[in-house]
Every structure is written in structure tokens, then in C-alpha cells.
XYZ file of C-alpha atoms in Angstrom:
747
model
C -57.261 -6.858 12.903
C -58.475 -7.826 9.453
C -62.242 -8.165 9.250
C -63.568 -11.438 7.873
C -66.570 -11.600 5.613
C -69.595 -13.780 6.416
C -71.864 -15.268 3.765
C -75.655 -15.543 3.989
C -75.363 -18.684 6.111
C -73.049 -16.986 8.590
C -69.975 -18.959 7.408
C -66.658 -17.148 7.627
C -65.031 -16.334 4.295
C -61.271 -15.774 3.957
C -59.059 -14.990 0.952
C -57.178 -18.129 -0.071
C -53.855 -16.270 0.318
C -54.626 -15.360 3.932
C -55.858 -18.843 4.795
C -52.893 -20.699 3.276
C -50.339 -18.367 4.864
C -51.848 -18.815 8.322
C -52.332 -22.565 7.903
C -48.759 -23.132 6.757
C -47.330 -20.886 9.476
C -49.308 -22.762 12.134
C -48.109 -26.072 10.731
C -44.501 -24.842 10.638
C -44.588 -23.691 14.254
C -46.150 -26.993 15.314
C -43.459 -29.043 13.587
C -40.697 -26.868 15.031
C -41.945 -26.647 18.607
C -43.963 -29.840 19.082
C -42.355 -32.468 16.908
C -38.855 -32.126 15.453
C -36.668 -30.097 17.814
C -35.611 -31.024 21.374
C -35.919 -28.738 24.383
C -32.714 -27.646 26.056
C -34.078 -28.582 29.482
C -34.501 -32.343 29.131
C -33.104 -32.804 25.602
C -36.245 -34.632 24.465
C -38.762 -34.152 21.691
C -42.449 -34.223 22.740
C -42.995 -37.821 21.614
C -39.927 -39.012 23.538
C -40.993 -37.108 26.658
C -44.471 -38.602 26.501
C -43.127 -42.135 26.041
C -40.855 -41.815 29.080
C -43.621 -40.281 31.215
C -46.199 -42.877 30.133
C -43.800 -45.689 31.021
C -43.194 -44.188 34.456
C -46.961 -43.973 34.980
C -47.246 -47.653 34.024
C -44.715 -48.479 36.729
C -42.086 -49.634 34.216
C -39.077 -48.533 36.259
C -35.640 -50.088 35.906
C -36.412 -52.519 38.742
C -39.775 -53.715 37.403
C -40.568 -56.539 35.014
C -40.579 -55.889 31.292
C -43.987 -55.357 29.691
C -45.129 -55.538 26.093
C -44.136 -52.466 24.107
C -47.628 -52.357 22.578
C -48.983 -51.519 26.020
C -46.707 -48.508 26.310
C -47.479 -47.329 22.773
C -51.199 -47.695 23.441
C -50.976 -45.559 26.576
C -48.893 -42.911 24.812
C -51.314 -42.649 21.880
C -54.472 -42.844 23.948
C -53.481 -40.393 26.646
C -50.867 -37.968 25.353
C -49.805 -38.298 21.697
C -52.646 -38.859 19.165
C -50.468 -39.759 16.196
C -49.412 -42.880 14.270
C -48.419 -45.938 16.266
C -45.510 -46.834 13.950
C -43.866 -43.413 14.376
C -44.326 -43.593 18.140
C -42.875 -47.108 18.330
C -39.920 -46.143 16.139
C -39.113 -43.239 18.487
C -39.264 -45.743 21.333
C -36.920 -48.118 19.497
C -34.315 -45.383 18.952
C -34.239 -44.722 22.705
C -33.607 -48.425 23.332
C -30.943 -49.253 20.702
C -27.488 -49.236 22.281
C -25.885 -48.566 18.906
C -28.144 -45.548 18.265
C -28.385 -44.013 21.735
C -25.270 -43.209 23.806
C -27.132 -43.622 27.098
C -30.266 -45.694 26.325
C -33.374 -44.467 28.140
C -35.342 -47.667 27.524
C -34.253 -51.199 28.382
C -35.596 -53.474 25.650
C -36.083 -57.215 25.584
C -36.471 -59.002 22.257
C -35.448 -58.009 18.754
C -34.766 -54.266 18.771
C -32.812 -54.197 15.505
C -29.116 -54.552 14.701
C -26.345 -52.208 13.547
C -26.532 -53.794 10.076
C -30.243 -53.006 9.801
C -31.529 -50.679 12.545
C -35.072 -50.946 11.183
C -35.152 -54.741 11.474
C -36.732 -54.539 14.952
C -39.696 -56.786 15.716
C -43.250 -55.472 15.916
C -44.315 -53.907 19.207
C -46.558 -56.887 19.982
C -43.432 -59.047 20.256
C -40.952 -56.825 22.103
C -40.966 -55.940 25.793
C -39.560 -52.889 27.514
C -39.025 -50.942 30.691
C -37.121 -47.805 31.616
C -33.346 -48.021 31.946
C -31.495 -46.932 35.109
C -30.390 -43.781 33.244
C -34.055 -42.735 32.862
C -34.117 -42.147 36.620
C -32.070 -38.989 35.977
C -34.967 -37.644 33.911
C -37.833 -38.685 36.194
C -36.420 -38.691 39.724
C -37.650 -35.192 40.638
C -40.871 -35.209 38.616
C -43.308 -35.251 41.563
C -41.457 -32.626 43.560
C -42.941 -29.442 42.134
C -40.079 -28.983 39.693
C -41.902 -28.552 36.384
C -45.105 -27.145 34.977
C -47.988 -29.464 34.161
C -50.199 -28.894 31.119
C -53.460 -30.516 29.951
C -53.177 -33.360 27.464
C -54.729 -33.145 24.002
C -58.324 -33.731 25.226
C -57.979 -31.913 28.558
C -58.739 -34.974 30.680
C -55.221 -35.516 32.047
C -52.144 -33.516 32.922
C -48.691 -34.168 31.509
C -45.324 -32.543 32.292
C -44.302 -29.736 29.954
C -40.683 -30.840 30.567
C -38.918 -33.537 32.528
C -36.648 -32.324 35.366
C -33.411 -33.716 33.950
C -30.576 -33.867 36.480
C -27.953 -33.946 33.675
C -27.672 -32.168 30.257
C -29.371 -34.939 28.281
C -29.546 -32.654 25.230
C -25.764 -33.101 24.857
C -25.464 -36.636 26.230
C -27.733 -38.472 23.792
C -27.850 -35.819 21.087
C -30.615 -35.845 18.511
C -31.460 -35.266 14.865
C -34.574 -33.693 13.464
C -35.907 -31.948 10.388
C -38.484 -29.213 10.952
C -39.828 -26.642 8.480
C -37.052 -24.298 7.434
C -34.639 -25.596 10.055
C -33.059 -28.789 11.327
C -30.996 -30.051 14.235
C -28.044 -32.433 14.458
C -26.568 -32.649 17.952
C -23.938 -35.367 18.440
C -23.859 -37.445 21.646
C -21.270 -36.746 24.346
C -19.686 -38.447 27.325
C -21.480 -37.935 30.657
C -18.340 -37.414 32.713
C -16.903 -34.899 30.262
C -20.149 -32.913 30.020
C -20.590 -32.854 33.798
C -16.974 -31.719 34.166
C -17.642 -28.800 31.805
C -20.953 -27.966 33.522
C -19.304 -27.935 36.956
C -16.525 -25.697 35.618
C -19.040 -23.263 34.118
C -21.055 -23.319 37.341
C -17.996 -22.164 39.276
C -16.694 -19.845 36.538
C -19.675 -18.263 34.752
C -17.355 -16.314 32.442
C -15.551 -19.439 31.189
C -14.930 -19.492 27.420
C -15.646 -22.242 24.920
C -11.906 -22.967 24.778
C -11.863 -23.595 28.533
C -14.919 -25.844 28.318
C -13.229 -27.822 25.517
C -10.556 -28.823 28.030
C -13.303 -30.907 29.679
C -15.391 -31.861 26.625
C -12.794 -33.246 24.219
C -15.355 -33.868 21.499
C -18.484 -35.912 20.739
C -18.630 -39.470 22.043
C -20.662 -41.779 19.825
C -21.888 -45.248 20.868
C -19.168 -46.840 18.721
C -15.435 -47.322 19.109
C -14.591 -45.875 15.692
C -12.155 -42.967 15.641
C -13.132 -39.307 15.416
C -10.410 -38.003 13.087
C -11.427 -34.333 12.986
C -8.588 -32.202 14.442
C -9.171 -30.698 17.903
C -8.933 -27.191 16.465
C -11.830 -27.880 14.077
C -13.873 -29.468 16.877
C -13.299 -26.299 18.930
C -14.586 -24.221 15.984
C -17.725 -26.390 15.831
C -18.367 -25.796 19.525
C -17.626 -22.093 19.063
C -20.159 -21.607 16.278
C -22.667 -24.341 17.069
C -22.278 -26.055 13.704
C -19.848 -27.774 11.376
C -18.791 -31.214 10.186
C -17.155 -34.157 11.961
C -15.479 -37.189 10.405
C -15.321 -40.723 11.798
C -13.153 -43.567 10.583
C -13.345 -47.304 11.194
C -10.651 -49.035 13.245
C -8.775 -52.099 12.048
C -6.040 -54.493 13.147
C -3.796 -56.991 11.335
C -4.036 -60.746 11.812
C -1.479 -62.339 9.513
C -2.404 -61.327 5.978
C -5.957 -60.419 6.968
C -7.227 -56.938 7.803
C -9.836 -57.063 10.600
C -12.227 -54.098 10.892
C -13.222 -53.992 14.581
C -15.279 -50.784 14.810
C -17.433 -48.927 12.293
C -18.497 -45.262 12.259
C -21.797 -44.286 13.880
C -24.856 -45.801 12.161
C -22.772 -47.533 9.463
C -23.822 -51.027 8.441
C -21.119 -53.675 8.109
C -23.136 -55.440 5.418
C -23.333 -52.191 3.461
C -19.560 -51.703 3.687
C -18.895 -55.228 2.412
C -21.349 -54.620 -0.422
C -19.505 -51.433 -1.418
C -16.137 -53.221 -1.440
C -17.560 -56.182 -3.364
C -19.013 -53.813 -5.991
C -15.523 -52.409 -6.627
C -14.140 -55.943 -6.915
C -16.824 -56.930 -9.433
C -16.053 -53.810 -11.480
C -12.349 -54.813 -11.516
C -11.500 -51.595 -9.689
C -10.068 -53.310 -6.617
C -7.798 -56.190 -7.668
C -5.740 -55.773 -4.474
C -8.463 -57.546 -2.446
C -8.849 -61.286 -2.723
C -11.639 -62.117 -0.261
C -14.245 -60.570 2.082
C -15.940 -62.138 5.108
C -18.256 -61.013 7.884
C -17.324 -62.866 11.079
C -19.359 -60.670 13.443
C -21.044 -62.469 16.360
C -22.164 -61.802 19.945
C -18.596 -61.763 21.252
C -17.353 -59.605 18.361
C -20.221 -57.333 17.254
C -18.029 -55.948 14.458
C -15.506 -58.204 12.735
C -15.164 -57.643 8.993
C -12.308 -59.575 7.389
C -10.584 -58.192 4.276
C -7.936 -60.444 2.708
C -5.399 -58.703 0.408
C -4.311 -60.508 -2.751
C -0.738 -60.894 -1.523
C 1.555 -59.968 1.341
C 3.189 -57.336 -0.902
C 0.036 -55.168 -0.857
C 0.532 -51.911 1.031
C -2.196 -52.240 3.678
C -2.172 -48.564 4.657
C -2.653 -47.466 1.045
C -5.394 -50.053 0.524
C -7.269 -48.974 3.664
C -6.867 -45.296 2.755
C -8.554 -46.072 -0.559
C -11.370 -47.968 1.187
C -11.821 -45.132 3.689
C -12.240 -42.706 0.788
C -14.565 -44.850 -1.331
C -16.767 -46.637 1.251
C -18.616 -45.880 4.480
C -15.554 -46.952 6.487
C -15.074 -43.189 6.789
C -18.064 -40.855 7.072
C -18.780 -37.235 7.826
C -21.472 -36.049 10.231
C -23.166 -32.675 10.268
C -23.357 -30.763 13.559
C -26.106 -28.174 14.033
C -26.847 -27.458 17.699
C -30.328 -26.046 17.175
C -32.619 -26.443 20.209
C -35.684 -24.848 21.767
C -34.499 -22.608 24.589
C -36.045 -21.649 27.893
C -37.761 -18.763 26.102
C -39.575 -21.247 23.865
C -37.719 -20.188 20.726
C -35.446 -22.339 18.547
C -31.905 -21.084 18.011
C -28.445 -22.451 17.195
C -26.284 -22.229 20.304
C -22.591 -22.746 20.895
C -21.303 -25.060 23.612
C -21.109 -22.386 26.298
C -24.618 -21.113 25.584
C -26.004 -24.665 25.688
C -24.445 -25.443 29.055
C -25.164 -22.010 30.538
C -28.850 -22.191 29.583
C -29.160 -25.747 30.849
C -27.556 -24.712 34.157
C -30.101 -21.928 34.355
C -32.818 -24.558 33.891
C -31.185 -26.770 36.513
C -30.865 -23.962 39.055
C -34.554 -23.150 38.604
C -35.487 -26.826 38.891
C -33.466 -27.373 42.067
C -34.785 -24.143 43.606
C -38.352 -25.271 42.902
C -37.597 -28.709 44.309
C -36.164 -27.263 47.514
C -38.997 -24.760 47.852
C -41.542 -27.539 47.317
C -39.880 -29.585 50.051
C -39.615 -26.580 52.357
C -43.324 -25.868 51.941
C -44.082 -29.472 52.877
C -41.762 -29.319 55.893
C -43.319 -26.071 57.128
C -46.797 -27.491 56.623
C -45.897 -30.618 58.578
C -44.285 -28.609 61.367
C -47.448 -26.524 61.593
C -49.556 -29.676 61.888
C -47.186 -31.209 64.440
C -47.465 -28.061 66.557
C -51.242 -28.484 66.641
C -50.990 -32.212 67.404
C -48.669 -31.480 70.316
C -51.206 -29.030 71.751
C -53.857 -31.734 71.453
C -51.735 -34.319 73.270
C -51.005 -31.880 76.108
C -54.749 -31.236 76.440
C -56.042 -34.617 75.385
C -58.913 -34.890 77.895
C -60.329 -31.490 77.015
C -59.956 -32.183 73.283
C -61.862 -35.475 73.632
C -64.577 -33.783 75.634
C -65.047 -31.099 72.984
C -65.199 -33.705 70.224
C -67.767 -35.800 72.176
C -69.992 -32.941 73.267
C -69.915 -30.422 70.424
C -71.915 -30.764 67.208
C -69.264 -28.757 65.284
C -66.026 -29.466 67.158
C -63.658 -27.824 64.627
C -64.485 -24.146 65.294
C -64.596 -24.805 69.024
C -61.109 -26.360 68.955
C -59.817 -23.477 66.843
C -61.152 -20.903 69.349
C -60.156 -22.759 72.498
C -56.556 -23.589 71.546
C -55.946 -20.899 68.875
C -55.497 -23.495 66.139
C -55.591 -23.027 62.393
C -58.139 -24.864 60.289
C -55.373 -27.173 59.001
C -54.304 -28.040 62.575
C -57.875 -28.624 63.740
C -58.560 -30.894 60.755
C -55.443 -32.943 61.548
C -56.561 -33.369 65.193
C -60.010 -34.517 64.146
C -58.503 -37.083 61.738
C -56.316 -38.670 64.429
C -56.835 -42.401 64.931
C -57.361 -43.744 68.439
C -54.169 -45.833 68.217
C -52.150 -42.620 67.933
C -53.294 -41.431 71.388
C -50.648 -43.539 73.123
C -48.176 -41.926 75.526
C -45.205 -42.617 73.206
C -46.811 -40.588 70.443
C -45.799 -37.307 72.101
C -42.141 -38.362 71.992
C -42.441 -39.266 68.312
C -43.933 -35.859 67.530
C -41.152 -34.025 69.331
C -38.528 -36.182 67.555
C -40.112 -35.501 64.156
C -40.272 -31.805 64.998
C -36.548 -31.710 65.686
C -35.709 -33.517 62.411
C -37.992 -31.315 60.341
C -36.753 -28.172 62.036
C -33.188 -29.123 61.154
C -34.231 -29.832 57.551
C -36.109 -26.516 57.445
C -33.026 -24.627 58.549
C -30.874 -26.427 55.975
C -33.321 -25.747 53.144
C -33.684 -22.087 54.086
C -29.910 -21.684 54.172
C -29.525 -23.218 50.696
C -32.388 -21.185 49.229
C -31.001 -18.041 50.793
C -27.501 -18.496 49.381
C -26.604 -18.796 45.690
C -23.241 -20.244 46.672
C -24.836 -23.054 48.714
C -27.302 -23.729 45.887
C -24.490 -24.050 43.339
C -22.551 -26.298 45.716
C -25.572 -28.608 45.985
C -26.014 -28.711 42.193
C -22.318 -29.411 41.684
C -22.373 -32.233 44.225
C -25.452 -33.826 42.634
C -23.936 -33.583 39.141
C -20.718 -35.229 40.280
C -22.609 -38.013 42.081
C -24.707 -38.719 38.977
C -21.611 -38.718 36.758
C -19.888 -41.155 39.093
C -22.914 -43.470 39.206
C -24.013 -43.424 35.562
C -20.884 -42.256 33.717
C -18.453 -44.405 31.764
C -15.229 -44.125 29.813
C -15.086 -42.475 26.392
C -15.924 -44.880 23.560
C -14.938 -42.874 20.478
C -11.188 -42.144 20.592
C -10.021 -38.811 19.204
C -7.203 -39.374 16.705
C -6.176 -36.593 14.342
C -5.780 -37.953 10.819
C -5.903 -36.398 7.380
C -8.946 -37.090 5.221
C -8.410 -40.242 3.159
C -7.965 -39.882 -0.586
C -8.767 -42.618 -3.114
C -5.813 -44.143 -4.904
C -5.366 -43.589 -8.585
C -6.913 -46.496 -10.456
C -3.535 -47.569 -11.813
C -2.104 -47.772 -8.291
C -4.748 -50.354 -7.384
C -3.932 -52.622 -10.321
C -1.187 -55.179 -10.194
C 1.567 -54.347 -12.711
C 1.786 -57.604 -14.666
C 3.646 -57.777 -18.009
C 1.234 -57.954 -20.934
C 1.161 -57.678 -24.717
C -1.710 -55.798 -26.380
C -2.610 -57.092 -29.866
C -4.590 -55.153 -32.485
C -6.009 -56.802 -35.620
C -6.664 -55.233 -39.037
C -10.429 -55.316 -38.435
C -10.016 -53.376 -35.189
C -10.292 -56.191 -32.625
C -8.183 -55.800 -29.493
C -7.029 -58.154 -26.736
C -4.266 -58.572 -24.156
C -2.002 -61.559 -23.520
C 0.040 -62.145 -20.365
C 3.798 -61.751 -20.766
C 6.024 -60.132 -23.366
C 7.164 -63.263 -25.206
C 3.995 -63.544 -27.267
C 3.864 -64.560 -30.938
C 1.168 -62.043 -31.830
C 1.148 -62.990 -35.508
C 0.682 -66.674 -34.658
C -2.527 -66.175 -32.648
C -5.921 -67.208 -33.968
C -7.927 -64.483 -35.683
C -11.464 -64.295 -36.912
C -12.137 -65.297 -40.539
C -10.961 -62.554 -42.865
C -8.957 -60.846 -40.127
C -5.234 -60.879 -39.316
C -2.543 -59.317 -37.142
C -1.929 -55.553 -37.493
C 0.140 -54.263 -34.535
C 1.153 -55.052 -30.956
C 2.742 -53.307 -27.990
C 4.244 -54.548 -24.728
C 3.846 -52.985 -21.285
C 2.163 -53.474 -17.909
C -1.441 -54.176 -16.931
C -1.662 -50.955 -14.891
C -0.913 -48.771 -17.929
C -3.076 -47.160 -20.596
C -3.175 -48.627 -24.101
C -3.316 -45.893 -26.778
C -4.813 -46.659 -30.211
C -4.217 -44.489 -33.323
C -6.776 -44.397 -36.142
C -6.536 -43.477 -39.827
C -7.703 -39.890 -39.198
C -4.917 -39.094 -36.728
C -7.128 -39.428 -33.626
C -6.052 -41.364 -30.539
C -8.069 -43.258 -27.925
C -6.861 -44.642 -24.592
C -8.101 -47.710 -22.722
C -7.066 -49.201 -19.334
C -4.983 -52.215 -20.277
C -6.295 -54.335 -17.376
C -9.835 -54.018 -18.754
C -8.963 -55.481 -22.170
C -10.270 -58.977 -22.942
C -7.995 -61.995 -22.702
C -6.017 -63.182 -25.731
C -7.450 -66.675 -25.248
C -10.328 -65.546 -27.449
C -10.520 -63.245 -30.433
C -10.909 -60.165 -28.221
C -13.493 -57.422 -28.666
C -14.102 -54.843 -31.398
C -12.695 -51.455 -30.445
C -15.829 -49.782 -31.755
C -17.644 -51.179 -28.703
C -15.411 -49.117 -26.422
C -14.624 -45.973 -28.454
C -16.459 -43.831 -31.014
C -14.204 -43.154 -34.049
C -15.350 -40.978 -36.986
C -17.317 -42.663 -39.747
C -15.095 -44.622 -42.124
C -12.024 -44.469 -39.872
C -9.912 -47.575 -39.342
C -7.455 -48.378 -36.549
C -3.757 -48.301 -37.503
C -1.579 -48.899 -34.422
C -1.455 -49.481 -30.672
C 1.005 -48.033 -28.111
C 1.668 -49.051 -24.484
C 4.143 -48.109 -21.767
C 4.953 -45.519 -19.116
C 3.492 -42.036 -19.497
C 6.967 -40.570 -20.163
C 7.681 -43.025 -22.985
C 8.453 -41.191 -26.272
C 7.005 -42.041 -29.675
C 7.532 -40.667 -33.176
C 4.193 -39.878 -34.795
C 4.318 -39.330 -38.564
C 2.273 -39.381 -41.739
C 3.216 -41.083 -45.000
C 3.505 -37.556 -46.445
C 6.850 -37.359 -44.650
C 5.944 -35.090 -41.706
C 6.414 -36.070 -38.058
C 7.084 -35.040 -34.436
C 8.055 -36.570 -31.092
C 5.390 -36.892 -28.369
C 5.052 -38.351 -24.893
C 2.687 -41.263 -24.484
C 1.099 -39.495 -21.485
C 0.077 -36.627 -23.770
C -2.003 -39.069 -25.792
C -4.194 -40.183 -22.859
C -7.836 -39.208 -23.241
C -10.910 -40.010 -21.131
C -13.759 -39.567 -23.580
C -14.809 -42.236 -26.035
C -14.545 -39.868 -29.003
C -10.784 -39.567 -28.476
C -8.824 -36.510 -29.567
C -7.088 -35.384 -32.760
C -3.298 -35.543 -32.354
C -1.713 -36.028 -35.794
C -2.679 -33.472 -38.457
C -2.631 -35.178 -41.873
C -1.947 -33.445 -45.193
C -4.411 -34.130 -47.988
C -4.383 -37.758 -49.215
C -1.976 -38.706 -46.394
C -2.326 -41.486 -43.844
C -0.653 -42.092 -40.461
C 2.279 -44.477 -40.142
C 2.689 -46.997 -37.365
C 4.314 -44.916 -34.561
C 7.986 -45.604 -33.872
C 9.056 -46.117 -30.262
C 12.142 -44.143 -29.208
C 14.771 -46.145 -27.325
C 16.472 -44.494 -24.313
C 19.636 -43.834 -26.362
C 17.776 -42.742 -29.499
C 20.094 -40.992 -31.958
C 18.885 -41.309 -35.559
C 15.577 -41.416 -37.394
C 15.482 -43.639 -40.474
C 12.800 -42.974 -43.115
C 12.267 -45.062 -46.273
C 10.011 -44.110 -49.185
C 8.117 -46.103 -51.774
C 10.591 -44.758 -54.359
C 13.354 -46.807 -52.726
C 15.058 -43.902 -50.978
C 16.441 -43.983 -47.402
C 17.329 -40.996 -45.206
C 18.822 -40.912 -41.696
C 18.956 -37.702 -39.632
C 19.390 -36.832 -35.929
C 16.279 -37.403 -33.820
C 16.905 -34.061 -32.076
C 15.998 -32.310 -35.346
C 12.332 -33.176 -34.749
C 10.270 -31.116 -32.277
C 8.500 -32.594 -29.211
C 4.796 -31.689 -29.393
C 1.472 -32.780 -27.894
C -0.314 -32.514 -31.247
C 0.152 -31.105 -34.745
C 1.537 -31.864 -38.213
C 5.226 -31.929 -37.308
C 8.270 -31.100 -39.369
C 9.306 -32.410 -42.748
C 11.381 -35.557 -42.331
C 12.135 -36.523 -45.956
C 11.603 -34.686 -49.193
C 8.697 -36.019 -51.254
C 7.331 -34.290 -54.330
C 3.801 -32.946 -53.609
C 2.801 -33.999 -57.111
C 4.083 -37.501 -56.460
C 2.242 -37.628 -53.143
C -1.001 -36.432 -54.749
C -0.721 -39.066 -57.470
C 0.151 -41.764 -54.960
C 3.479 -42.353 -56.680
C 5.739 -41.671 -53.705
C 5.116 -41.838 -49.970
C 6.822 -42.997 -46.792
C 6.791 -46.788 -46.467
C 8.400 -47.116 -43.070
C 10.367 -45.432 -40.321
C 12.351 -46.466 -37.264
C 14.411 -44.764 -34.526
C 17.807 -46.297 -33.698
C 20.843 -45.507 -31.514
C 23.794 -43.609 -33.053
C 25.763 -46.822 -33.517
C 22.731 -48.956 -34.266
C 21.737 -50.905 -37.343
C 18.747 -51.177 -39.676
C 17.303 -54.321 -41.232
C 15.403 -53.611 -44.456
C 12.730 -56.111 -45.545
C 11.710 -56.157 -49.200
C 9.541 -59.119 -50.099
C 11.320 -62.293 -48.968
C 14.711 -60.610 -48.974
C 16.292 -58.526 -46.251
C 19.554 -56.685 -45.722
C 21.174 -55.192 -42.599
C 22.981 -51.848 -42.799
C 25.406 -50.704 -40.103
C 28.628 -48.797 -39.640
C 29.911 -47.015 -42.741
C 27.118 -48.520 -44.863
C 24.634 -46.769 -42.626
C 26.589 -43.502 -42.536
C 26.209 -43.344 -46.338
C 22.494 -42.456 -45.850
C 22.896 -39.838 -43.089
C 22.011 -36.285 -44.201
C 20.083 -33.250 -43.092
C 16.391 -33.558 -42.208
C 14.134 -32.841 -45.190
C 16.530 -34.088 -47.907
C 15.520 -36.631 -50.552
C 17.789 -39.340 -49.201
C 19.835 -41.884 -51.192
C 18.679 -44.789 -53.305
C 18.798 -48.231 -51.672
C 20.684 -51.103 -53.376
C 18.979 -52.776 -56.304
C 16.555 -55.463 -55.121
C 15.730 -53.629 -51.891
C 14.012 -50.556 -53.267
C 10.506 -51.919 -52.738
C 10.671 -51.594 -48.942
C 8.098 -53.448 -46.840
C 9.308 -52.436 -43.378
C 12.299 -51.236 -41.365
C 13.514 -52.851 -38.158
C 15.993 -51.058 -35.898
C 18.722 -52.815 -33.985
């Protein structure tokens, strides 16, 4: 043992390292053994055990009147548990809340909280309480020599080290606790199922976890929500003593409305409605029109969700809500308890039940032995009393004449000290003639009880039969049907954001100054809308509200925005720079909209281009991504949409030349510069003398309308064939008067 150093005043001196290690270890062991973890015997933590015992000492049984909770808390703190009153009262509340405790141990009267806010219980000076009928299973055998008694914190009273639980409360009510370096999370179970498994293990000590799972189907929470974890995974949890469970709310249909009738364990209905409402405010849940909480005393859980229309797929909507709200939750299982050896350890289901049965066998054996000792003691006394009645005159004479009658009686009739004391304490009224008959009758009854007790204590089989019978009687009296149904379902996945948005036809409009907005419908005169002073129409695209709008800037970068989040066309819209971060000096050139597999021709005015899918242009970050590589001094053109029967690409230059070539001659790429579409002199491009003015993609037998100033001309048939050549050629000159091309329109 390490020697400690004393200073000149005789005070012990310790190195700080030694002191802190010991202090923290002592604290850790205290938290583990005397605060946070339950004991396998009665399934209670010390504070819970002391509350239950203090209430029994106050006479607060299930048949008594309720008394103020403050009285119980005061007794617990003053006699057994010198800690904070709020923590003690909260532990008491948890044992009384029907939505927190599967088999409540305390019967409360007053405001003990609600599922929406479990901590909304009234102060202990307002609430009243008594023990519930179920608490009898914990206390019934307390005064029968079944458990050890230990001094309380100040040594003035004795308290039970454990309560002699008649059922495996550690599994029935479960518990949660956080100690130092370890924790426990034991789910509650159904009494009948647990007793069935315990009885099976009692008769078949070598039973496996799989066999016990035929009786215990799974946890049974104090809620009617579904446990959706597959049975195989539940079996693995019981096999290893830990894992994860999932619970899902239950709902029914009433017309258009969806009615949630049961929520997962410890889930607040108000919290769920708040989570759904937050999605609605963020425009992420347009499928829901209205929310209501219609819960009352008759319907403790009744949350009403009204879809926007009868066409909404309810199963898909609920799957999304399960995945994104507390309508579906996971629960950790960690069956860590203090065993009969006083050490904490994670146990599997078989180990838990086997060790509890060991505790129960010991408890019942002690109870029977305690009763047998009392019976034998009473029979011994009755034997002495019978001798006294048969010699009553001589006994009276000895008592009247002797100064110390006890030793004389013991010598004369060969009595023990206990028998002689009982004779001397007899009252005169018990000297009647009938008393002898009563003694002989009591002797016969006690002798029969003695024989029965000795037979049970002498036979393990009889002892197990008694335990099994008592377990089955308790399960029949206090058990109930399973509340949490076991339904195997796959884990819910949230819907893609576009799947939640109604697909309404819209037109997205982009202005020259980079302001964007969306108008309902496709028949929109985008150029005729009102624009801010100095601004005007640049480009538009038609599609659906559940699609992504893609914007191209002057540097060849693209940005994508959810179309349903764009501002309404009733106003001027919003500047794109508030939603995306383009490079300095960049301007926006075009907007695209449609299905992800829609094809577009991206090109620069230098005459290079390629085909791309709109889905390849989607990007999540605000900075966008570079898609179109631009030669020096080049700028992007407005992308050309490819019709389903696209056959020819038409390209017109500022020099009045037009070239048509097969669309298949261009590659399909996700990004890049592309291939040469029309021949332009590099010198002319550098000097700004010649560049591409417009392009369009048309069907093989389509037509092109060329706009030049206020004039326009339509080319089709043989007139159009005149301009068809190989990709990369210079093209042919357009007719005089149409060489200054403004734009091309395909038909």
C-alpha cells in the first residue's frame, strides 16, 4: 500500500494525480452502481426503489387514499435519498406516466404531464399519488425475510437492498440511464410474453434465445404504434443484448384526410405537426394542404393531415413524412444491468431471464424458509402451551408461589425458555376449556403447512412448480394484450423534391439585366410583360414546375434552380445574382427548362458546338459549373432545343452565309468546346468581322424563317436543300436583303 505523507500539522498529503484518479473512480462507481443502472432483481434504480419503499411505509397502497406527492418526496429525501427534490420527483413522475411506463408503479392524481410535453407535470405540492396495483408485485414479499436490509445514509434506519419482485420488472418496464463510461437502454415488454418465456426457461434451462423469442415476440411499448423492425433483426438484438429498433406511426383514411392514430414511443404530436408545417413553409411539401390536431380524451392521438387533392399518392406522401419527421423513429437497445454479483454487464435475453430466475428461486426459497421457521417456532410454543393446559393447576401454583417461576417451570415440565415465556405471558381469558381444542386445531394446521414447506424446500422440482404457478397467476391477474403490433416494413425513404411538387405548366422568363421569374402556363407573351426601367426581355423557356431551370452565362457556365421556387411573373422577379454566384463581369445569356433527357445544342459564336442533355447541366452549388469552352473573343449563343425528330442544324453568320448539316454530325457531350459547325476565318473572328448570328435545329423536312430587320423570308423544300452541305463548310450566301440576319426560327 502506498504510504501517504503527513505535514507538520498531521494533515495527509497526496499527489494530485493519485487523489484525482481515486476521486473520479469512486464517483464513477457510485454513478454506475447507485444511480444510473437498474438491478436485474427488481429492475429498479436506487431512487426508484426508495420511492416505492417510502410510499409503502407511508401506507400508500393501491387501496388507500391519494396523498400529496410532496409528502412522499419529503420522506424519500429525509430518510433514504439525500439528493435534489426535483430529480426525485421527476423519477416519481416517470413511474406514474402511462405513456412513459408500460406498467405504471405509481397511481397519480392531478397533472402528471402529457405525451406532447412529458415535463409539463404540475409541482409536487399540487399532485397526489399512491402505489398502483402492479406495485404489489414488487412489495408483496418484502416483510417475509426475502431480501437483505442495509442501513440508510445516516445509519438510523434500515432500507431494503432490493425489492423481492415476483416478475421480471427489468424487462417489463425497461429503463434508460447514462452512467460514466456506460449506459443502458432496455425497452419495455409485455408481461404475459415475458412470463411465458420465463416459465419455458424454468422448465428447459438449456433453452436458446431463438426458443425464448417464440414467447417474447419483441418489445411492447406503451403506445399502439408499429414496431417495423423485422423479426430476424429483433432476434439478433436479443442474441447480442444490443441493437436498434424502429417504430412507425399508424394512420387511417377518412375521406381525403389522413388520420394519425398512434405515435412512436415518447414522440410529441405537436412536434410532428411543427416538423410538417416547417416543410410546408419552406415550400418543400406542396402535397399537403392543411394540418390539424384533433386529439382529446376520447382520442388521445388524432392528427389530421389533408392532402392538396385526391390525386395525391397517400402512401408515397406518408413514406416521405415517415422519413423526414418523428412519425418514424429508431430506438437504441443496450441491455446493460447490474447482476446478482453486483457488476454491470450487457446480457442477452436468455442471460437476463436466467439470472432473474436465479434471483427468484433464491427469493422464494428464503420466503419459504422464513415461513417454515415461523411455523416451527409457533409449533414449539403450542407444544409448551398444551403442556400448561394439561397441568394448569400446578402451573398456576408455581406462578403464585415462586419468586422466579420461569426456571421452575422449565425444570418441572422440561420446557424451553421460549415456551416458558409464552406460558407466563398467557392472559387469563385464554385459560378457558375451549382453548385446548383451538391449540390442537392450530397444531394440526401448522403441522400440515410444515410438511408442505419442507417438501417444497427439499425438492427443486416442487420449488420450480411453485414459482411457475405464481408467475402464471400474476400474469393472468396483471397482464394485458400487446399494445405495439409487430409489422415488418422497409425503412421509409424521403421522396425526391421534384416528386413532391405538383407538375404545373410554367414559362420561365429571363431579362437582359439578369432578372428571372416564372409565369403559369405556356401561352405567355414574355416580351409583352412589364420590365424594370432600362431592362427588357432576353429569353424564355417552357416546362413544368417540378423541373430544374438551367441558366447559361457569358462565360459558358451554367446554374440550375428549382422552377417552383422562382418568383411569380406578376412582379418583376428577382435578380439571379441573389441566388447564384457568377464570375465577376459575367452576364446571363439564356434559360433552359424541361425533362432531364431533353437535348440542347450548345454553341459559341465562333462556330463550335455540341449536343448535351439538360440533366447533365444540373448543378447544386451556387457557383455553377463550366460547360461550354469558349475560344478567345467568343461568346455563347442562345442554346437551340432539339425537337424529337431533329434532322438538320442551321447556322447563319454575320457575313450573310447559311449552312445546314445533319445533326448527327455533332457529338453528344457533357462539357467541352464541341466540333466546328461552320467555317469562319480566325482573322475575321478576332477582328469581330464575322461570327455566328443564329442557329436552329429543324426536322429533315422542316423549314426556316430568317428575320433580317423588319423583313423575313421562309425557306423550305428545294430552297432549303440549296444550303445543305458538310459540317464545317463556309455555307452559301443568303439572298440580297436578308444577309444581315437577326435570328432564325425553325418550323
